XYZ file of C-alpha atoms in Angstrom:
522
model
C -6.391 -64.574 -66.062
C -3.608 -62.051 -66.506
C -0.346 -62.958 -64.802
C 3.200 -61.697 -64.785
C 4.634 -63.075 -68.021
C 7.796 -65.182 -67.835
C 9.982 -65.908 -70.853
C 10.287 -69.579 -71.798
C 13.632 -71.218 -72.527
C 13.338 -70.794 -76.295
C 12.496 -67.120 -75.933
C 15.388 -66.679 -73.525
C 17.743 -68.293 -76.008
C 16.550 -66.073 -78.843
C 16.842 -62.908 -76.811
C 20.220 -63.952 -75.424
C 21.457 -64.462 -78.974
C 20.338 -60.958 -79.861
C 22.154 -59.607 -76.798
C 25.360 -61.438 -77.739
C 25.290 -59.868 -81.193
C 24.775 -56.446 -79.685
C 27.811 -56.788 -77.435
C 30.146 -56.683 -80.413
C 29.478 -52.966 -80.707
C 28.725 -51.963 -77.139
C 29.203 -52.893 -73.495
C 28.225 -56.455 -72.537
C 24.591 -57.015 -71.647
C 22.891 -59.772 -69.710
C 19.975 -61.896 -70.865
C 16.359 -61.566 -69.824
C 14.686 -62.131 -66.500
C 16.780 -63.543 -63.675
C 19.566 -65.683 -65.166
C 22.034 -67.313 -62.782
C 24.745 -64.901 -63.910
C 25.665 -62.409 -66.618
C 25.023 -63.580 -70.165
C 28.407 -62.253 -71.309
C 31.084 -62.026 -68.633
C 33.175 -58.909 -68.970
C 36.127 -57.413 -67.205
C 35.385 -54.579 -64.804
C 36.999 -52.072 -67.160
C 34.654 -53.047 -70.012
C 31.478 -52.631 -68.040
C 29.332 -49.541 -68.604
C 29.085 -46.746 -66.094
C 25.701 -45.909 -64.582
C 24.244 -42.436 -64.036
C 21.028 -42.688 -62.028
C 19.092 -39.402 -61.969
C 16.392 -39.151 -59.302
C 13.867 -36.304 -59.283
C 11.616 -35.591 -56.327
C 7.852 -35.299 -56.964
C 8.261 -35.360 -60.754
C 5.151 -36.563 -62.551
C 5.226 -36.919 -66.364
C 4.798 -33.160 -66.879
C 7.286 -33.262 -69.725
C 6.885 -32.386 -73.375
C 8.147 -35.830 -74.353
C 5.239 -37.340 -72.379
C 2.738 -35.199 -74.264
C 2.382 -32.255 -71.891
C 1.911 -29.303 -74.278
C 2.741 -26.691 -71.631
C 5.898 -28.140 -70.102
C 9.271 -26.702 -71.090
C 11.613 -29.680 -70.737
C 14.095 -29.688 -73.642
C 16.821 -31.637 -71.851
C 14.688 -34.524 -70.661
C 13.043 -34.554 -74.076
C 16.539 -34.881 -75.535
C 17.331 -37.759 -73.194
C 14.128 -39.530 -74.274
C 15.079 -39.049 -77.927
C 18.281 -40.963 -77.219
C 16.718 -43.797 -75.265
C 13.565 -45.657 -74.293
C 10.681 -43.849 -72.644
C 8.267 -45.885 -70.534
C 4.854 -44.287 -70.957
C 3.244 -46.458 -68.280
C 5.683 -46.545 -65.388
C 4.439 -46.476 -61.797
C 5.778 -45.913 -58.316
C 5.232 -48.778 -55.904
C 4.176 -46.275 -53.270
C 3.453 -42.565 -53.633
C 5.604 -41.243 -50.817
C 9.270 -40.266 -50.935
C 11.040 -42.444 -48.345
C 9.427 -45.828 -49.138
C 9.575 -45.200 -52.887
C 13.321 -44.683 -52.760
C 13.710 -47.840 -50.689
C 11.641 -49.664 -53.334
C 14.174 -48.435 -55.898
C 17.259 -49.358 -53.909
C 16.123 -52.808 -52.785
C 13.793 -53.982 -55.604
C 11.349 -54.800 -52.786
C 7.843 -53.378 -52.816
C 6.629 -51.741 -49.606
C 4.239 -54.649 -49.071
C 7.239 -57.020 -49.142
C 9.514 -54.996 -46.872
C 6.947 -53.546 -44.465
C 8.413 -50.054 -44.980
C 5.397 -47.840 -45.654
C 6.285 -44.588 -43.955
C 8.896 -42.145 -42.737
C 10.744 -42.518 -39.464
C 12.044 -46.037 -40.003
C 15.424 -47.504 -40.841
C 14.872 -49.948 -43.684
C 17.677 -52.153 -42.342
C 15.563 -52.831 -39.271
C 13.150 -54.498 -41.718
C 15.655 -55.852 -44.264
C 18.872 -56.122 -42.230
C 20.907 -58.016 -44.800
C 19.578 -56.236 -47.881
C 21.976 -55.813 -50.787
C 21.028 -52.465 -52.261
C 21.333 -51.508 -55.913
C 24.632 -49.621 -55.470
C 25.963 -52.355 -53.161
C 25.311 -54.891 -55.915
C 27.427 -52.792 -58.273
C 30.121 -52.238 -55.639
C 30.405 -56.006 -55.190
C 31.108 -56.231 -58.934
C 33.966 -53.737 -58.692
C 32.163 -50.430 -59.205
C 32.814 -47.177 -57.411
C 29.445 -45.915 -56.088
C 28.643 -42.451 -54.830
C 25.654 -40.184 -54.418
C 24.725 -36.541 -54.063
C 21.612 -34.456 -53.551
C 18.406 -36.236 -52.594
C 18.868 -39.976 -53.133
C 17.643 -41.752 -50.042
C 15.074 -39.653 -48.191
C 16.836 -37.917 -45.292
C 14.375 -36.272 -42.938
C 11.179 -37.014 -41.002
C 13.096 -39.461 -38.819
C 14.507 -41.312 -41.836
C 18.213 -41.452 -42.647
C 20.416 -42.554 -45.502
C 22.377 -45.778 -45.867
C 26.171 -45.352 -45.668
C 26.674 -49.013 -46.618
C 25.331 -48.237 -50.088
C 28.234 -45.993 -51.097
C 31.971 -46.151 -51.582
C 32.327 -42.660 -50.106
C 30.033 -40.641 -47.806
C 26.872 -39.264 -49.379
C 27.052 -35.581 -50.409
C 23.871 -34.061 -48.989
C 22.294 -30.753 -49.927
C 19.051 -29.019 -49.013
C 15.512 -29.941 -49.966
C 13.800 -27.056 -48.159
C 15.616 -23.868 -49.047
C 14.789 -20.170 -48.960
C 16.817 -17.175 -50.118
C 14.212 -14.438 -49.650
C 13.973 -13.438 -45.945
C 10.262 -12.741 -46.441
C 9.727 -16.462 -47.078
C 10.504 -17.375 -43.472
C 10.311 -14.139 -41.512
C 13.813 -14.906 -40.322
C 12.766 -17.858 -38.152
C 13.026 -21.645 -38.578
C 10.041 -23.202 -40.329
C 8.201 -26.512 -39.998
C 9.457 -28.203 -43.126
C 13.021 -27.045 -42.544
C 12.928 -28.830 -39.198
C 11.424 -32.007 -40.656
C 14.198 -32.142 -43.260
C 16.892 -31.295 -40.659
C 17.742 -28.059 -42.470
C 17.669 -26.287 -39.074
C 18.633 -27.684 -35.658
C 15.864 -29.775 -34.077
C 15.199 -29.397 -30.371
C 14.409 -32.665 -28.616
C 14.122 -36.180 -30.014
C 10.873 -35.750 -31.957
C 11.230 -33.691 -35.153
C 7.472 -33.828 -35.769
C 6.634 -32.466 -32.316
C 9.225 -29.708 -32.656
C 8.048 -28.808 -36.172
C 4.513 -28.222 -34.893
C 5.851 -25.400 -32.691
C 7.370 -23.538 -35.654
C 6.101 -21.072 -38.234
C 5.074 -22.079 -41.716
C 7.394 -21.087 -44.549
C 6.394 -19.847 -47.970
C 5.114 -22.303 -50.570
C 7.148 -20.502 -53.231
C 9.670 -17.789 -53.937
C 11.252 -16.487 -57.129
C 14.332 -14.351 -56.554
C 16.509 -13.270 -59.461
C 19.488 -15.485 -58.623
C 21.861 -17.868 -60.418
C 20.932 -21.544 -60.659
C 23.599 -22.533 -58.146
C 22.060 -20.333 -55.475
C 19.728 -23.287 -54.874
C 20.625 -26.894 -54.054
C 19.786 -28.404 -57.434
C 22.183 -26.052 -59.213
C 24.897 -27.002 -56.745
C 24.092 -30.707 -57.156
C 24.467 -30.409 -60.928
C 27.814 -28.664 -60.473
C 28.919 -31.389 -58.071
C 27.888 -34.088 -60.547
C 29.893 -32.419 -63.309
C 32.920 -32.170 -61.022
C 32.668 -35.854 -60.113
C 32.190 -36.968 -63.729
C 35.393 -35.153 -64.628
C 37.229 -36.785 -61.728
C 35.948 -40.270 -62.556
C 36.581 -40.037 -66.296
C 39.438 -42.212 -67.460
C 39.498 -44.349 -64.332
C 39.777 -48.074 -64.908
C 37.097 -48.661 -62.293
C 33.544 -48.096 -63.637
C 31.248 -45.863 -61.622
C 27.688 -45.889 -60.337
C 26.723 -42.256 -59.767
C 23.361 -41.373 -58.183
C 22.379 -37.728 -58.619
C 19.233 -36.608 -56.809
C 17.354 -33.375 -57.464
C 14.843 -31.766 -55.077
C 12.607 -29.661 -57.305
C 9.736 -29.726 -58.141
C 9.193 -30.668 -54.473
C 7.695 -27.886 -52.351
C 8.603 -25.152 -51.655
C 8.761 -23.991 -55.240
C 11.978 -22.056 -54.612
C 13.101 -21.470 -58.175
C 15.022 -18.629 -59.862
C 12.754 -16.005 -61.377
C 13.674 -16.690 -64.990
C 12.062 -20.144 -64.829
C 8.808 -18.663 -63.566
C 8.969 -16.108 -66.375
C 9.017 -18.863 -69.013
C 5.338 -19.592 -68.317
C 2.239 -17.493 -68.917
C 0.096 -18.109 -65.808
C -3.079 -17.685 -67.858
C -2.108 -20.638 -70.059
C -1.330 -23.121 -67.306
C -3.582 -26.206 -67.066
C -6.002 -25.934 -64.162
C -7.499 -29.043 -62.507
C -10.358 -30.534 -64.535
C -11.981 -32.666 -61.855
C -11.774 -31.577 -58.225
C -14.260 -33.913 -56.547
C -13.875 -37.255 -54.828
C -14.672 -40.125 -57.229
C -18.322 -41.108 -57.078
C -18.730 -44.320 -55.121
C -15.174 -44.389 -53.734
C -14.567 -44.814 -49.998
C -13.750 -41.552 -48.255
C -10.350 -42.798 -47.083
C -9.193 -43.279 -50.682
C -8.661 -39.548 -50.962
C -6.697 -37.019 -48.955
C -7.106 -33.524 -47.606
C -4.454 -31.377 -45.968
C -1.206 -33.098 -45.144
C 2.060 -31.758 -46.550
C 0.470 -28.839 -48.395
C -0.751 -27.102 -45.209
C 2.823 -26.807 -43.918
C 3.122 -23.647 -46.042
C 1.826 -20.262 -45.014
C -0.216 -19.372 -48.104
C -2.372 -22.464 -47.664
C -5.613 -22.217 -45.655
C -5.743 -24.927 -43.005
C -9.521 -25.127 -42.730
C -10.482 -25.246 -46.425
C -10.471 -28.370 -48.620
C -8.215 -28.241 -51.652
C -11.149 -27.942 -54.019
C -12.008 -24.605 -52.421
C -8.605 -23.003 -52.486
C -8.813 -19.561 -54.135
C -8.307 -19.763 -57.900
C -5.198 -17.585 -57.793
C -3.657 -19.790 -55.117
C -4.231 -22.856 -57.285
C -2.708 -21.067 -60.257
C 0.349 -19.985 -58.243
C 0.954 -23.529 -57.009
C 0.682 -24.947 -60.516
C 2.922 -22.170 -61.828
C 5.531 -22.976 -59.181
C 5.424 -26.673 -59.992
C 6.012 -26.083 -63.720
C 8.785 -23.588 -62.955
C 10.387 -26.281 -60.790
C 10.165 -28.822 -63.602
C 11.924 -26.490 -66.026
C 14.563 -25.511 -63.473
C 15.445 -29.140 -62.738
C 15.373 -29.934 -66.455
C 18.029 -27.255 -66.974
C 20.229 -28.716 -64.216
C 19.944 -32.219 -65.643
C 20.806 -30.766 -69.028
C 24.117 -29.505 -67.666
C 24.990 -32.998 -66.439
C 24.023 -34.572 -69.772
C 26.120 -31.962 -71.602
C 29.152 -32.974 -69.523
C 28.542 -36.629 -70.406
C 28.656 -35.686 -74.071
C 31.625 -33.328 -73.751
C 33.704 -35.872 -71.870
C 32.912 -38.805 -74.143
C 31.434 -40.699 -71.176
C 28.038 -40.906 -72.878
C 29.390 -43.651 -75.131
C 29.726 -46.036 -72.183
C 27.275 -44.724 -69.592
C 23.759 -46.002 -68.965
C 21.523 -43.115 -67.924
C 18.266 -43.622 -66.034
C 15.793 -40.825 -65.313
C 13.290 -41.662 -62.556
C 10.641 -39.666 -60.739
C 10.015 -41.059 -57.260
C 6.216 -40.752 -57.599
C 3.571 -38.586 -59.218
C 1.857 -35.476 -57.893
C -1.622 -34.101 -57.428
C -2.044 -30.569 -58.734
C -5.617 -30.073 -57.527
C -7.185 -33.094 -59.232
C -9.714 -34.711 -56.879
C -9.203 -31.586 -54.758
C -5.829 -33.038 -53.671
C -2.390 -31.435 -53.565
C 0.979 -33.268 -53.420
C 0.877 -37.111 -53.272
C 0.039 -39.937 -50.792
C -2.810 -41.704 -52.631
C -3.354 -44.650 -54.973
C -4.779 -42.464 -57.766
C -3.183 -42.163 -61.203
C -1.797 -38.688 -60.651
C 0.088 -39.773 -57.519
C 1.532 -43.005 -58.911
C 2.314 -42.374 -62.605
C 6.003 -41.526 -63.061
C 8.483 -40.705 -65.828
C 11.042 -43.432 -66.525
C 13.678 -43.191 -69.264
C 16.661 -45.430 -70.023
C 19.400 -44.344 -72.435
C 22.910 -45.467 -73.232
C 24.894 -48.232 -74.898
C 22.797 -51.037 -76.301
C 19.476 -49.205 -75.817
C 17.527 -48.250 -78.904
C 17.078 -44.503 -79.118
C 13.962 -42.472 -79.833
C 11.528 -45.123 -78.698
C 8.589 -45.192 -76.329
C 6.871 -48.255 -74.963
C 3.525 -49.071 -73.446
C 5.094 -51.786 -71.273
C 3.866 -51.375 -67.722
C 6.809 -50.888 -65.377
C 7.360 -50.467 -61.653
C 10.073 -48.754 -59.668
C 11.300 -52.151 -58.442
C 12.098 -53.140 -62.040
C 14.975 -50.647 -62.259
C 17.403 -52.635 -60.081
C 17.281 -55.909 -62.069
C 17.243 -53.974 -65.343
C 20.433 -52.067 -64.527
C 22.114 -55.244 -63.337
C 21.281 -56.975 -66.621
C 22.419 -54.030 -68.719
C 25.772 -53.981 -66.910
C 26.305 -57.715 -67.383
C 25.989 -58.434 -63.654
C 24.103 -61.303 -62.040
C 20.528 -60.338 -61.372
C 19.797 -59.670 -57.707
C 18.848 -62.557 -55.452
C 18.377 -60.702 -52.190
C 18.395 -61.726 -49.367
C 15.564 -59.184 -49.475
C 12.496 -60.064 -51.591
C 13.198 -59.207 -55.233
C 9.897 -58.082 -56.740
C 11.228 -56.454 -59.905
C 11.551 -57.858 -63.419
C 14.304 -57.025 -65.894
C 13.011 -54.692 -68.603
C 15.957 -55.390 -70.906
C 13.854 -57.238 -73.540
C 11.732 -54.076 -73.846
C 14.823 -51.873 -74.138
C 15.746 -53.979 -77.185
C 12.252 -54.058 -78.656
C 9.604 -51.573 -77.510
C 6.866 -54.054 -78.442
C 8.253 -56.821 -76.206
C 6.330 -57.547 -73.026
C 7.566 -58.909 -69.704
C 4.579 -57.979 -67.536
C 0.861 -57.318 -67.910
C 0.463 -54.999 -64.942
C 2.073 -52.706 -62.404
C 1.477 -53.051 -58.679
C 1.411 -50.344 -56.039
C 0.034 -49.778 -52.566
C -0.789 -47.075 -50.065
C -1.870 -47.422 -46.425
C -4.463 -45.549 -44.422
C -4.998 -45.965 -40.671
C -6.086 -49.577 -40.108
C -6.278 -50.229 -43.869
C -3.992 -51.187 -46.705
C -4.873 -50.311 -50.275
C -3.214 -52.667 -52.781
C -3.555 -51.793 -56.446
C -3.220 -53.487 -59.807
C -2.765 -51.179 -62.819
C -3.269 -52.755 -66.244
C -3.180 -50.921 -69.555
C -6.871 -50.132 -69.059
C -7.919 -50.525 -65.433
C -6.855 -49.795 -61.904
C -8.255 -51.910 -59.087
C -7.603 -50.875 -55.488
C -8.457 -53.384 -52.782
C -8.691 -51.891 -49.324
C -8.323 -54.425 -46.514
C -9.039 -53.545 -42.903
C -6.088 -54.977 -41.031
C -8.043 -55.887 -37.899
C -11.347 -57.125 -39.293
C -10.325 -58.287 -42.779
C -13.210 -56.294 -44.296
C -12.579 -55.418 -47.952
C -13.666 -52.501 -50.112
C -12.847 -51.941 -53.779
C -12.201 -49.154 -56.236
C -12.183 -49.868 -59.973
C -11.505 -47.276 -62.646
C -11.530 -47.591 -66.424
C -8.645 -45.309 -67.363
C -9.511 -45.419 -71.064
C -13.108 -44.336 -70.596
C -12.537 -42.314 -67.428
C -8.918 -41.053 -67.313
C -9.694 -38.589 -64.512
C -10.965 -41.392 -62.244
C -14.278 -39.709 -61.584
C -16.371 -42.837 -60.885
C -15.702 -46.048 -59.013
C -17.210 -48.848 -61.138
C -16.312 -51.791 -58.885
C -19.985 -52.512 -58.150
C -21.090 -52.412 -61.793
C -18.141 -54.307 -63.327
C -17.912 -57.393 -61.069
C -16.204 -59.584 -63.669
C -13.340 -57.135 -64.158
C -13.143 -56.493 -60.422
C -12.939 -60.201 -59.613
C -10.366 -60.893 -62.331
C -8.051 -58.181 -61.047
C -8.747 -59.176 -57.445
C -7.418 -62.656 -58.244
C -4.250 -61.042 -59.533
C -3.835 -59.374 -56.160
C -4.338 -62.761 -54.495
C -1.330 -64.032 -56.442
C 0.965 -61.435 -54.884
C 2.940 -62.252 -51.723
C 0.943 -61.579 -48.569
C 1.559 -57.951 -47.577
C 3.466 -57.091 -44.438
C 1.410 -55.238 -41.789
C 1.554 -51.463 -41.939
C 2.008 -50.747 -38.218
C 0.312 -47.412 -38.822
C -1.428 -45.478 -36.102
C -5.122 -46.387 -35.782
C -7.982 -43.955 -36.388
C-alpha cells in the first residue's frame, strides 16, 4: 500500500547534516519534515526574505513545463535558477479555497472551506496563517494584488499582514465597448463597482455581461498587473537594507478572465498555431456530475448561454485560447520586472522566491472552460522555488500539494514548522529542494464538491482516483484514470481495474474524515 512517506531518524540526521553544511554559505535552513524547531537558529537579520508570487488561473502553460507555444521567458528564467515541481497540484480547483489552503496548510476537506462567501476564520478561528507565522518570527509581512480572494462574498484577512493589503482590480476594462458603459456581472462579484443590496450574486444577475477579452494598445501599467509589479518594485526598494526581513506576497490577476491584455501580447501569438482542445467529450463511464458546463464562462457576452462548451464556434474557442496565452505572456513580463529588481538590488542573494498558480484551467478539454473540477487540467499547477540554498536548474517528479508550501517556506527560513491550531496537512519539500530525486510523498490529494456529493481524489505518478460520496446516503461512485496511457482522461477505468481502484481507495480511507460541504442540494 502506498502511504505518505516519513523520514526515519537516521535519514533526518543525514539530511540535517547536509543542511548544516549548506548554511555556511547561505541563510540558515531547517531540517526535514516537522522538527520541534529550526535546525539552525539564526538571528532575525540573518534570515532570508520571502517573495511569494501568486498567479490566478495559471496552469503549466509555460515553456519551462514543455509547452512549445507559450512565451514565458521570465518564468523560464526563474525555473533555471531554482527547482521546478513538474507534478504539483492544487488542493481544490477554485480561487478562494485554494488560497486558504495555501495560507493555512489545511486542505479544504480539513477546514470545511469549499466555496466563496465564507470567512475562513469562522471555520478556523485561531488559525496561524503563513504570513502570521513569519510575523511571529520577526518578519515584516505585506501583500498586494490578488492574494486572498476578495469578492463573491469572500474577504481578505487583515490579521495576516503587518500593514493593510494593497488591493487592485481583477475585472478591468479600458475599452468602453467592452462594457457598453454600464456595470457588469463580474465587476459586481469582485466589488469593482458598487453593489446594491446585501447579495452580490443577486445584484450581479441583474447586470449586463462584459466582454471576455479586449486588447487595447496601452502600456502595461494601464492594467492592474502592471501596477502591481510597479508597486512590488517600489516596496522592494523601500524594504532593501532594513534589518527586519520581509515576507512579500505579490498576486497577479491574469490569465484570469476577462483576457484584458495590452495588444502587443496578443500580437506575439499566431492564432492559427495555437493548440486547440484535443478531446472535448465527457470521459466514457464517468458520472455526469464529474464534469461541468456553463458557470463562470457564461458571465461574458461573447459566450452562448444555451450551448455546451464542446459546441462553441471554432473561432470563439480560438479567441479564448488566444486571450489566455496573451495573459500568460503579459503576467510573465510583469513578474520579470519584479525579478529584475531583485537582481538589481542584490536582494536575490538572500530572498526565497516561490511561484505558485492557484489552480489549473480548462481550455475546452472535456468541453469545459475555466476550472471547478477534479480533472488534471483543473488541478495541475506550476510550482517553482528559487533562492539561497536551493539547487538551480532542476526539475523534480515529486508530487506536491499547495498545502506543502507553508511548511516548506518555514523550514527554508529556519523557523519552527507550523503546528496549527488549524490542521496542518502539508509536508516540507526541503529534502527535494536539496536533491530532486528525494521523495517525501507518494501522492497528491485534492477534492471538489458537487451538490450533495464530495469528490476526493488521490493523484499518484500514474493514476488519479476520484471517490464521490453522497453526503446524505453514503453512496459511492468512482473515477479512475491512467494518466500514462490516457493523459487526456478520456475513459473511466474504475470498473475494469478493481485492484488499482481499491488500493487507491484505501489511501483515501487513511485521510482525515472530510468536513461536510454545506453546499446547496440539487
